[in-house]
XYZ file of C-alpha atoms in Angstrom:
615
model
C -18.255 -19.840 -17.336
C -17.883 -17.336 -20.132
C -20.587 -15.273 -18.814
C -19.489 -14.679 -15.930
C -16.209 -12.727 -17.581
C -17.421 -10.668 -20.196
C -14.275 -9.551 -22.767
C -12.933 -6.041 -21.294
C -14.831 -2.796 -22.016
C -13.590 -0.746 -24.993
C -14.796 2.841 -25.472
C -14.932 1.812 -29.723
C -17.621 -0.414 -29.174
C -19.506 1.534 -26.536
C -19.413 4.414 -29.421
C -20.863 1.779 -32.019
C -23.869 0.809 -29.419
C -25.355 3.646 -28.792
C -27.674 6.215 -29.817
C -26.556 9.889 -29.837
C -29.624 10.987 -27.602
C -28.055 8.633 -25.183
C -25.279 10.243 -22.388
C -22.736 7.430 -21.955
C -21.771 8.149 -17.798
C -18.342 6.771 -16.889
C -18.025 5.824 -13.201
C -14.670 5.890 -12.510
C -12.595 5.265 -9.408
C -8.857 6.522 -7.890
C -6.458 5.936 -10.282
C -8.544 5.363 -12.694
C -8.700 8.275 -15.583
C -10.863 7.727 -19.073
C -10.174 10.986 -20.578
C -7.035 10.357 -22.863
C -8.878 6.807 -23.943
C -11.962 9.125 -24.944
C -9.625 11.886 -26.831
C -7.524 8.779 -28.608
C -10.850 7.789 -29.649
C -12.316 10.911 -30.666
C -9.574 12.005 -32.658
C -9.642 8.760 -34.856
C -13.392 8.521 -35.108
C -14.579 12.625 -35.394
C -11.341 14.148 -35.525
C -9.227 16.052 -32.459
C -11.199 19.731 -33.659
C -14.633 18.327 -33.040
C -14.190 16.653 -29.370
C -14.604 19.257 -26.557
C -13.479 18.226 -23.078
C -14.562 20.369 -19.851
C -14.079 19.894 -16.038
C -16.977 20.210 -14.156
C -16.275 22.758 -11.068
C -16.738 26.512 -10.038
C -17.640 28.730 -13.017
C -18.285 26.073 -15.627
C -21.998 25.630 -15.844
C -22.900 28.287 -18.402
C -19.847 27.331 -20.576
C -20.812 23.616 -20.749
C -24.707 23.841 -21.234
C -23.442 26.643 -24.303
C -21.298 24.526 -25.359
C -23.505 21.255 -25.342
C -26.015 23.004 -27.155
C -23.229 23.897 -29.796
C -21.787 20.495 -29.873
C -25.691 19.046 -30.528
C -26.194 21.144 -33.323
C -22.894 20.346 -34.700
C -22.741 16.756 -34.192
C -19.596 16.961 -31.635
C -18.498 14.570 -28.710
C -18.439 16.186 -25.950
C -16.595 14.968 -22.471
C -18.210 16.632 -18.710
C -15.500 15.025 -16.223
C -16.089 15.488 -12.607
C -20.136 15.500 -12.638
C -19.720 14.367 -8.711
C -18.418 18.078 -7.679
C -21.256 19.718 -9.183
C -24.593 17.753 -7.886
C -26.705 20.491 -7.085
C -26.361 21.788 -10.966
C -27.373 18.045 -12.494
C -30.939 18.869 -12.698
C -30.097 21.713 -15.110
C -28.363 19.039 -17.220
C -31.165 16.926 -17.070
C -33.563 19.570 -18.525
C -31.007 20.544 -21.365
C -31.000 17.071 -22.428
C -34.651 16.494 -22.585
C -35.170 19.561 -25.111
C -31.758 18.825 -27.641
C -32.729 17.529 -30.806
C -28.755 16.344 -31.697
C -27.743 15.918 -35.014
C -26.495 12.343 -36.007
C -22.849 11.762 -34.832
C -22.846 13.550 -31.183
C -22.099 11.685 -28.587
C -22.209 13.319 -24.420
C -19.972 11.378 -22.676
C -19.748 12.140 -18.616
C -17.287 11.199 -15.570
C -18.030 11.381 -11.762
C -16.978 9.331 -8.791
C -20.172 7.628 -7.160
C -21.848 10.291 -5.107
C -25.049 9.741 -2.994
C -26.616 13.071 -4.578
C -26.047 11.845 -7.904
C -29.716 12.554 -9.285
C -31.568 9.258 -10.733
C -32.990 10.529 -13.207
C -29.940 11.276 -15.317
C -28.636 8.026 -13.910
C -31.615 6.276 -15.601
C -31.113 8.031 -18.655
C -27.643 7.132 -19.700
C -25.874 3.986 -19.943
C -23.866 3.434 -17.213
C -20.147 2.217 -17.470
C -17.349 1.416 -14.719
C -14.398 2.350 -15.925
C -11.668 0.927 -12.986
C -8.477 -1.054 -13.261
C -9.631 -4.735 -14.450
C -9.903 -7.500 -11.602
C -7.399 -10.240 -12.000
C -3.882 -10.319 -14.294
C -5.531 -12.371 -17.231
C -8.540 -9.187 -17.925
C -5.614 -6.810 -17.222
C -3.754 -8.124 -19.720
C -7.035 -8.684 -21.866
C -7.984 -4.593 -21.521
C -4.711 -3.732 -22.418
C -4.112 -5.952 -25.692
C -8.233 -4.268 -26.582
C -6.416 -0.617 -26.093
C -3.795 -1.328 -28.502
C -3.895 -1.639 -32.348
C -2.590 -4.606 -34.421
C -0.408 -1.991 -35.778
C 0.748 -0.643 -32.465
C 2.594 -4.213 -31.820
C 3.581 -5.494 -35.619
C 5.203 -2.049 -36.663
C 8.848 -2.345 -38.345
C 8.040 -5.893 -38.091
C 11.078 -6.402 -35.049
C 10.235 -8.843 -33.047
C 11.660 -7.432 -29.855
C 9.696 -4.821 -29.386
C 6.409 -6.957 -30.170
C 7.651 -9.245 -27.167
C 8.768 -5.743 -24.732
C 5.396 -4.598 -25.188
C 4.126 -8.057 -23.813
C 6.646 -7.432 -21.346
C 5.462 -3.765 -20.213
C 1.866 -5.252 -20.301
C 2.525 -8.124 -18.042
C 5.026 -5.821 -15.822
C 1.461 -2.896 -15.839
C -0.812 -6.183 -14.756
C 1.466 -7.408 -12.114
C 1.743 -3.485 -10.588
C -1.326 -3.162 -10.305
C -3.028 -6.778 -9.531
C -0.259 -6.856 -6.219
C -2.300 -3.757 -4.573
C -4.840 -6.734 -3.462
C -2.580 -7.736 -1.480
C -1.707 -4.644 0.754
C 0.316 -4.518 2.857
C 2.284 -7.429 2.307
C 2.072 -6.668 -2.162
C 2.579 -2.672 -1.471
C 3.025 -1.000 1.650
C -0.079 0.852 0.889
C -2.430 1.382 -2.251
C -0.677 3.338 -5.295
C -2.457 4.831 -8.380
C -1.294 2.990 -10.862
C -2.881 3.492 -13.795
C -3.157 3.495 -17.553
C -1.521 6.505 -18.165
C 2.026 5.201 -16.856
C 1.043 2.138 -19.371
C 0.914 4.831 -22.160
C 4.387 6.357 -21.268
C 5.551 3.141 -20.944
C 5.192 2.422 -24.797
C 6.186 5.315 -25.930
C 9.355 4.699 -23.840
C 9.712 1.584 -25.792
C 7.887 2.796 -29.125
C 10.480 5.538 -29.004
C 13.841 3.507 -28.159
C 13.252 0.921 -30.846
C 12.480 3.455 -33.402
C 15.714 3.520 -36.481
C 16.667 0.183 -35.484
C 19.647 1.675 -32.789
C 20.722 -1.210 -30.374
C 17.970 -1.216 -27.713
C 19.253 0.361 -24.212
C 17.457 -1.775 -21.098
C 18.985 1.268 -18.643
C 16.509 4.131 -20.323
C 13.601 1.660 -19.729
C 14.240 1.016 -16.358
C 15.889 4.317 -15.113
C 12.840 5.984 -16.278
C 9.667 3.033 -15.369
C 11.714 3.352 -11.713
C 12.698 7.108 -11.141
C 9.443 8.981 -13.728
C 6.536 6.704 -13.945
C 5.328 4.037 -11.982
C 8.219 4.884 -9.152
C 7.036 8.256 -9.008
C 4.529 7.162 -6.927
C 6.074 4.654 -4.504
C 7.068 6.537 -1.129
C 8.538 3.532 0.704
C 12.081 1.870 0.310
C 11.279 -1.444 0.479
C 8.305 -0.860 -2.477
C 10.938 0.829 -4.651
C 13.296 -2.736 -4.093
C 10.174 -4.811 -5.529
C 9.697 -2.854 -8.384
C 12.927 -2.963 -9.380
C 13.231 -6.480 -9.459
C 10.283 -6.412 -11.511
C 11.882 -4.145 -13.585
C 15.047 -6.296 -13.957
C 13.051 -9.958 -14.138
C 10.827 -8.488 -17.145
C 13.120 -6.016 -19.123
C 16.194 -7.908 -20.092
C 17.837 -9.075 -22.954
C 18.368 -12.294 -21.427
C 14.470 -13.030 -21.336
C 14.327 -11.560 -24.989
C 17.161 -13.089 -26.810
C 15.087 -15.044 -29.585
C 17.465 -17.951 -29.139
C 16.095 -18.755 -25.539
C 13.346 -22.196 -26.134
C 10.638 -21.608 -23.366
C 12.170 -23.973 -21.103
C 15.350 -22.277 -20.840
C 13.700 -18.424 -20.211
C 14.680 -18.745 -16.527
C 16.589 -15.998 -14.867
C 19.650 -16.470 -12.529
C 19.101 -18.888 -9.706
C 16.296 -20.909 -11.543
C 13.136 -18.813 -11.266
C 11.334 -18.362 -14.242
C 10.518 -14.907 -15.467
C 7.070 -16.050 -17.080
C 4.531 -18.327 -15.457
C 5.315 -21.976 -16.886
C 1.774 -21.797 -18.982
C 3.140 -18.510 -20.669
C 5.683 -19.162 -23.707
C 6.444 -15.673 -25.334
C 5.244 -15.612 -28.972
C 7.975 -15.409 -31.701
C 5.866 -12.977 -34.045
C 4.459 -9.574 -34.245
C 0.809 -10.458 -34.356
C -0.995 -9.649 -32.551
C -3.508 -12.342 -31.887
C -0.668 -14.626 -31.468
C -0.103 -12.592 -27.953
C -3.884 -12.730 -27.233
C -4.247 -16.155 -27.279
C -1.018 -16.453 -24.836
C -3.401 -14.271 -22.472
C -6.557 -16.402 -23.032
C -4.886 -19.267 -21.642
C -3.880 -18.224 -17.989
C -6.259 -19.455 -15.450
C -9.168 -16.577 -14.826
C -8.051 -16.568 -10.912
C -4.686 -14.681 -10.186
C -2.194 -17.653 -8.733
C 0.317 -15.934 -6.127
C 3.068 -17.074 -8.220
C 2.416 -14.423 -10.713
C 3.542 -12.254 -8.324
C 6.275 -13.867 -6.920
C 4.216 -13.963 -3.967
C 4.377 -16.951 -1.126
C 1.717 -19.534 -1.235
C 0.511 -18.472 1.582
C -0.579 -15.123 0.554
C -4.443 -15.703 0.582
C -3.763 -16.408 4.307
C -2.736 -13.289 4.883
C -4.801 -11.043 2.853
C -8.011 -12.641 4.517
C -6.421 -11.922 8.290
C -5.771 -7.977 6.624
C -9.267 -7.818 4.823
C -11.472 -9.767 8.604
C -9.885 -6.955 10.259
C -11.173 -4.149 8.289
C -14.388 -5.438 7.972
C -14.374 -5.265 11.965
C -13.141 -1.882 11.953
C -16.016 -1.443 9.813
C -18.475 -2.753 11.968
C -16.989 -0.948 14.653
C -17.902 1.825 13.097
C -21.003 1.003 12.389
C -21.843 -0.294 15.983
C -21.264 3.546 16.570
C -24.448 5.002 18.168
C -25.986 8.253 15.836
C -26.164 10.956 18.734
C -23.025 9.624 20.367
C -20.453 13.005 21.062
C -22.699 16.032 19.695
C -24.577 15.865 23.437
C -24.429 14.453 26.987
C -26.777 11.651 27.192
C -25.329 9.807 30.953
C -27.374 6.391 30.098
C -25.615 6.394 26.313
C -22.152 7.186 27.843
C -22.068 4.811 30.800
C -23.141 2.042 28.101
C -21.016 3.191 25.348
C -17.617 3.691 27.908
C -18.002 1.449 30.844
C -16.280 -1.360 28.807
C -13.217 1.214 28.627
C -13.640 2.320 32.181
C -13.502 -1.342 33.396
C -10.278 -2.818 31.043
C -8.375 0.170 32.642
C -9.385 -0.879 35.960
C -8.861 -4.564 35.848
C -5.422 -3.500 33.804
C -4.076 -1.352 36.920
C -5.015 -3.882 39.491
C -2.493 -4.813 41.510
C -0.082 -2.292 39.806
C 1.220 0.575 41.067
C 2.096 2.456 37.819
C -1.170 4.816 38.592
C 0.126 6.350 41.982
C 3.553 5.913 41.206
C 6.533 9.355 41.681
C 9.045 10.121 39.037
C 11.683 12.330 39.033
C 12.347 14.049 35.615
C 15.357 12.190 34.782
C 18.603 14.667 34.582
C 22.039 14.590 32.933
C 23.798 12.723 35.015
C 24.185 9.154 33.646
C 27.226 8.408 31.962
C 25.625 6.033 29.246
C 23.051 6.756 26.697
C 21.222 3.294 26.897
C 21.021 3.938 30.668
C 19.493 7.450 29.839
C 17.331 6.280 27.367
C 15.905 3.332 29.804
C 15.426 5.759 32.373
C 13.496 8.540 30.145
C 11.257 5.482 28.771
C 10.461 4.581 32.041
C 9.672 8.293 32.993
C 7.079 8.946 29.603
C 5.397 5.384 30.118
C 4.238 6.114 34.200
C 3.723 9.888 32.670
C 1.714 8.664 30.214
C -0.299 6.036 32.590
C -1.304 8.712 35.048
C -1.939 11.056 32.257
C -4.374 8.210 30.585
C -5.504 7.777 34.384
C -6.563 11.577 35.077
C -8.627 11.556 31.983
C -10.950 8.663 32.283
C -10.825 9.461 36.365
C -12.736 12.443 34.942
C -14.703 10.933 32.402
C -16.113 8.834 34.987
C -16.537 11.587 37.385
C -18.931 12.959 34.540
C -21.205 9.697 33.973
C -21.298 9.373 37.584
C -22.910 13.048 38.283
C -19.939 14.345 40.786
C -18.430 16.713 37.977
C -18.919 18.990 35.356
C -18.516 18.578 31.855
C -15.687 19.667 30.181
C -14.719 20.996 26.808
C -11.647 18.465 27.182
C -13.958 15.286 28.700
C -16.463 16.017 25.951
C -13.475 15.433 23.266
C -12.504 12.213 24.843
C -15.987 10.955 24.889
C -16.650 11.735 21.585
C -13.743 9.991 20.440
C -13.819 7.043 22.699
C -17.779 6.528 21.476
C -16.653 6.521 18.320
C -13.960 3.612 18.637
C -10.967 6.193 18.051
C -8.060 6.746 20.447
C -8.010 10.428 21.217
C -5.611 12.817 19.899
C -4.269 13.505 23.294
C -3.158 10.139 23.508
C -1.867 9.417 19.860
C 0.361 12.638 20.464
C 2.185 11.211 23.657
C 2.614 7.944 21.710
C 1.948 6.504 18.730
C -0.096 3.245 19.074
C -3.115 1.358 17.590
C -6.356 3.036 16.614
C -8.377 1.086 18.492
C -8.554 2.486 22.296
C -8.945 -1.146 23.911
C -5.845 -2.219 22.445
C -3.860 1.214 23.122
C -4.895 1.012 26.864
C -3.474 -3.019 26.995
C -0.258 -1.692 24.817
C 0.456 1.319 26.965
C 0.225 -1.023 30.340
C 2.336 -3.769 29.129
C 5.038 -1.891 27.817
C 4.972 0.500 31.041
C 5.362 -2.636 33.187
C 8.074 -4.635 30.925
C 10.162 -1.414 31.033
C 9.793 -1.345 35.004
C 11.942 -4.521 34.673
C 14.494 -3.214 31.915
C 15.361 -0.687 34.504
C 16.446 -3.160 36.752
C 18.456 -4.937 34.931
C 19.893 -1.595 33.632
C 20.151 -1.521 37.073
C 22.359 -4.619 37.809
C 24.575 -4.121 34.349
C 22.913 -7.204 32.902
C 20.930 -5.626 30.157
C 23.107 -5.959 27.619
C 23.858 -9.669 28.024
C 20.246 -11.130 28.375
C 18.078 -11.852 25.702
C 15.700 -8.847 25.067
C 12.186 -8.053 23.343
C 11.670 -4.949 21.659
C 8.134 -4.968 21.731
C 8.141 -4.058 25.074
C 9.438 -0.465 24.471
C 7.635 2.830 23.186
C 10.945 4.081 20.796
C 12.586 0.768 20.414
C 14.123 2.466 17.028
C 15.561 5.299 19.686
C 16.979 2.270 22.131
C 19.014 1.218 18.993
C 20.570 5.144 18.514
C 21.392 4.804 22.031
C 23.796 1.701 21.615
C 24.964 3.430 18.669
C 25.860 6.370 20.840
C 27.366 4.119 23.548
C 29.373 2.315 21.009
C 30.821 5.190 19.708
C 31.561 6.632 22.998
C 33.474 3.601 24.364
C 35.447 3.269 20.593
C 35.879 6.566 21.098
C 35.068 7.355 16.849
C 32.016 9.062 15.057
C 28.592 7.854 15.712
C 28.408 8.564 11.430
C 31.674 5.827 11.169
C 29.921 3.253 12.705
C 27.157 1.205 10.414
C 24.617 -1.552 12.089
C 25.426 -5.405 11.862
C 23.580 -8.002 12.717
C 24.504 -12.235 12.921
C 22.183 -14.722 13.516
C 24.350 -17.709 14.585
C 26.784 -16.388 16.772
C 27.571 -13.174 18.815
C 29.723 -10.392 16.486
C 33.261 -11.107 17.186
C 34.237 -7.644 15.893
C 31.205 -5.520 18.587
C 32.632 -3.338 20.954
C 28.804 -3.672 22.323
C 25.793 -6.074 21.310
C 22.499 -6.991 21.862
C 21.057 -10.261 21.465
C 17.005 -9.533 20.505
C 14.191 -12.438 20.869
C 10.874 -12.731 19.438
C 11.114 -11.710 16.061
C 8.472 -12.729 13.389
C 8.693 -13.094 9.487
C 6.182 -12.778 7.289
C 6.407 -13.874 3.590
C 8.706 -16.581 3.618
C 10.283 -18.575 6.949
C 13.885 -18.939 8.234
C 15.451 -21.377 10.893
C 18.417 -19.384 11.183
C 20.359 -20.784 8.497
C 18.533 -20.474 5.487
C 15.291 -18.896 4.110
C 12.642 -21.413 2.923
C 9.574 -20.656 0.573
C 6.397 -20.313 2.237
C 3.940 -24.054 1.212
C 0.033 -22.719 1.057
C -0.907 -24.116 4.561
C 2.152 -22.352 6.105
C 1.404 -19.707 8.881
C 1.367 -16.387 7.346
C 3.987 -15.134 10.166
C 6.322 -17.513 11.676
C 8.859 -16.803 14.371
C 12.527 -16.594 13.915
C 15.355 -17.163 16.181
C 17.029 -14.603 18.377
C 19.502 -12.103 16.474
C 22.267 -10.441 17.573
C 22.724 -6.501 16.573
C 25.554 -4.333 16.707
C 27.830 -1.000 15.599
C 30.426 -1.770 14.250
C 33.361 0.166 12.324
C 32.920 0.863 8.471
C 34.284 -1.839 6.444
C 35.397 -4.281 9.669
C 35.563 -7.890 8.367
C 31.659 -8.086 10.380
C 30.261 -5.004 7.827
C 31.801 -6.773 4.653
C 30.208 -10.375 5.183
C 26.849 -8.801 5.071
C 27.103 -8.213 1.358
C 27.891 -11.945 0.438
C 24.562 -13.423 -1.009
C 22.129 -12.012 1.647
C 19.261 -9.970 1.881
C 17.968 -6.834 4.156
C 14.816 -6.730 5.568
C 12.627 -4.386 7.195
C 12.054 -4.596 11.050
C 8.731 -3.022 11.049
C 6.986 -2.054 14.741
C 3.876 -4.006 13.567
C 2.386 -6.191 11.116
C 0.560 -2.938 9.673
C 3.799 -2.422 7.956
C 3.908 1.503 8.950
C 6.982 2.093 11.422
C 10.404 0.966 10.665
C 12.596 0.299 13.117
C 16.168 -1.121 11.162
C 16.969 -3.350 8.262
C 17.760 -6.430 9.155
C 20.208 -8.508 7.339
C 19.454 -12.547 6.321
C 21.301 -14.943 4.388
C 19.481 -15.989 1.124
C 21.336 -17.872 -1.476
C 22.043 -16.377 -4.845
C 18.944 -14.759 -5.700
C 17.635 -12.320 -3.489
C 15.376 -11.145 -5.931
C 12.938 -13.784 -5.391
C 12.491 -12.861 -1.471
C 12.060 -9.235 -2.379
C 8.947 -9.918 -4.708
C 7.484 -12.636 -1.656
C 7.248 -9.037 0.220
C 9.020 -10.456 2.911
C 9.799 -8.584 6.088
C 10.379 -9.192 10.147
C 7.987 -7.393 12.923
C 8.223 -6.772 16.212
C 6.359 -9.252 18.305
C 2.955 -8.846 18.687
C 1.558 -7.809 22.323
């Protein structure tokens, strides 16, 4: 239905709609920016000298009702940003505005985030615009072919750079359309927005300018380092944007002798959707019509996402919206008083998990000796120290709801220190005092059954430690607290017993037999992949009704010397992959390295990556 996807706002015809006793209010959202739209605009419709620009924030009041008042009489445009910081002083506004009499020609436009003070008045008065990136690749692409001029893309006629702007505006779409997909798309959500599109072509405005030969390095050394990797923080993002970069800015996809069905990149993928078949002109409607045929719903492909993509977003998005009602189930004067009926509700489920968790255990009552010095190998050590934090932590967990309890039950006084734990535990958040012992989920239920499994599985690592037979059975990460520190330690071991550098020594891993070359190994079970599935042999492409994390076989990791024959078949057509703690995608614990054919380019952009079982 056409209605139901109107064509992409454009700030031209906004200006041709309305009145000038009419304030045009731009909502706007992170990442997200109108202003050098509006000043494009203004400079082409009133000219740069007569569009005035002012953000809203301490000190600015008197200057923008003087200068409103000046722009009115003038017939000006005039730009408030920020409206959202300055609340209290709207009603002012509102009153300015009621007594102007403008001259023909000004225009007020105004920016603010939504804010629940935002007075209605003024909100009634103006016509109200959202101004966020478009949902959906196809209106992406739509908004951006509005923003530019047939001129923009036919100049010098070279048909190159009408087909790398296509390229840059597909490459903008695909940035910013993956951030639905967190965290599996991005790690987390970047502010991509349209000013990296705008230094984007004048990157390419400016390299095809005198007709030089056209350097592909410049675009992507500067799209990866300056703009849209300037804002990417995490390692494996930066690997997916790259092969973006690489997929869409290449003389092989350009090279006007290519026929649609041969624009397919090394290894067989296609750089373009099949329904996309770049345009050999510079018009510009030839490229819009090229947009108006994708399909209004985003298809994972676009991405180079796995089929089964939906499957995961949904399982990401059901568990915020529980957080969210967790939050909401919250009770109003929970924390700010003591209220023993609204406590022993709110907390007994807490109280009893840890109960029914510690029966039959003896982790609570448990002695410990500080481990010392003495052991000869680190992994021992390590073992040992693990097993000393997770009783520590137990009893320390123990002492504090002990108390808390105490408290509902009348026998003991409230503390500043039981009042903090309350207040957080009412609230569905694990406590600071906690979190800083050991990183684990938010949600206190879930800490309390991480924090007791792990404490028990390490009672029997110990033992094993114990017995020397640690190192030969199969083991489970997920049942440590530091399981990236239990790596250092082998690393530390290995290097001790090759007697070399712990910096010499560089992390293998094989997946179908133990490392010849490995002074020491481990052999780790219960691995899981997301993104794509492998059997140990190969990687296969994830169908739509595939589970969104499927379990791979055991691994075997080691140190091993620089350059040893074991280092140097890593590099031969395979892949590394995160080992991340959880499926949250936050902690990494290694890289992990799979076969994949000849193009690993394709499992980089399926987001792919291995977790740590989940407990």
């Amino acid at each position: 239905m056409k209605e139901l996807s109107p064509p992409p706002l454009n700030l031209r015809r906004l200006y041709t709609e309305t009145l000038e006793w009419e304030p045009v209010l731009i909502i706007i959202s992170p990442g997200a920016d109108p202003s050098q739209e509006l000043a494009e605009l203004a400079a082409e419709t009133v000219g740069r000298d007569n569009y005035h620009e002012i953000s809203m924030g301490q000190g600015q009041a008197d200057v923008a009702l003087a200068t409103l008042r000046e722009c009115s009489r003038n017939g000006d445009w005039l730009c408030l940003k920020n409206l959202h910081l300055v609340t209290a002083w709207l009603p002012l506004l509102e009153k300015e505005l009621n007594v102007l009499h403008p001259k023909a020609g000004f225009r007020l436009w105004v920016t603010a985030e939504v804010h629940p003070k935002f007075p209605p008045i003024l909100l009634q008065s103006s016509l109200k615009i959202t101004y966020e990136a478009p949902p959906g690749l196809k209106k992406n692409l739509l908004r951006t072919y509005e923003s530019w001029t047939p001129e923009q893309i036919s100049k010098g006629g070279v048909l190159t750079r009408a087909q790398s702007l296509f390229c840059l505006a597909w490459f903008h779409a695909v940035c910013q359309e993956r951030r639905n997909y967190i965290p599996q798309g991005w790690t987390q959500f970047y502010e991509f927005s349209l000013s990296d599109l705008r230094a984007g072509f004048e990157i390419i405005d400016r390299l095809f300018e005198g007709g030089k030969s056209f350097q592909w390095e410049f675009v992507h050394g500067l799209l990866e380092n300056a703009i849209y990797g300037g804002r990417i923080d995490n390692p494996s993002d930066l690997r997916i944007l790259r092969s973006y970069l690489e997929q869409f800015f290449s003389a092989r996809l350009l090279s006007s002798s290519l026929s649609a069905g041969q624009r397919k990149s090394r290894g067989g993928t296609r750089f373009f959707p099949p329904q996309i078949n770049l345009p050999n002109s510079c018009s510009i409607l030839d490229y819009r019509s090229v947009i108006e045929n994708l399909p209004e719903d985003d298809r994972p492909a676009f991405f180079g996402l796995p089929a089964n993509i939906e499957r995961s977003s949904q399982r990401i998005i059901s568990s915020q919206v529980i957080s969210q009602l967790r939050v909401l189930s919250r009770s109003v004067a929970t924390g700010s008083k003591f209220d023993r009926e609204l406590w022993s509700n709110g907390l007994s489920p807490i109280l009893n998990l840890w109960k029914k968790l510690n029966q039959g255990s003896t982790l609570i009552h448990q002695k410990v000796a500080p481990p010392t010095e003495g052991h000869g190998s680190p992994v021992l050590s390590f073992i040992v120290l693990e097993q000393f934090n997770a009783i520590r932590l137990v009893q320390v967990i123990h002492q504090s709801l002990a108390a808390l309890s105490k408290v509902i039950r009348g026998t003991q006084l409230l503390t500043p220190d039981v009042q903090k734990l309350a207040t957080a535990l009412l609230n569905q958040e694990c406590p600071l005092s906690w979190q800083n012992k050991w990183e684990g989920p938010e949600e206190p239920m879930q800490y309390l059954r991480a924090v007791v499994t792990r404490a028990l599985a390490i009672q029997s690592w110990v033992e094993r430690a114990g017995r020397q037979a640690l190192l030969s059975d199969t083991l489970d990460l997920s049942e440590l607290f530091h399981p990236d520190t239990f790596l250092n330690a082998l690393r530390q071991e290995t290097a001790r017993s090759m007697g070399c550098s712990m910096d010499s020594l560089v992390f293998v891993s094989s997946w179908r037999s133990p490392i010849v070359e490995a002074k020491l190994q481990v052999k780790v079970g219960g691995l899981q992949l997301e993104g794509c599935s492998f059997d140990g042999v190969h990687l296969c492409e994830n169908q739509h009704d595939s589970p969104s994390v499927s379990a791979v076989p055991p691994c075997y990791m080691a140190w091993v010397q620089q350059n040893s024959a074991a280092d140097s078949a890593a590099s031969e057509e395979s892949i590394w992959l995160p080992l991340y703690t959880s499926s949250e995608r936050v902690k990494v614990v290694t890289h992990i390295c799979l076969p994949c054919g000849a193009n690993p380019s394709q499992w980089i952009q399926t987001g792919a990556a291995l977790f740590l079982k989940q407990q």
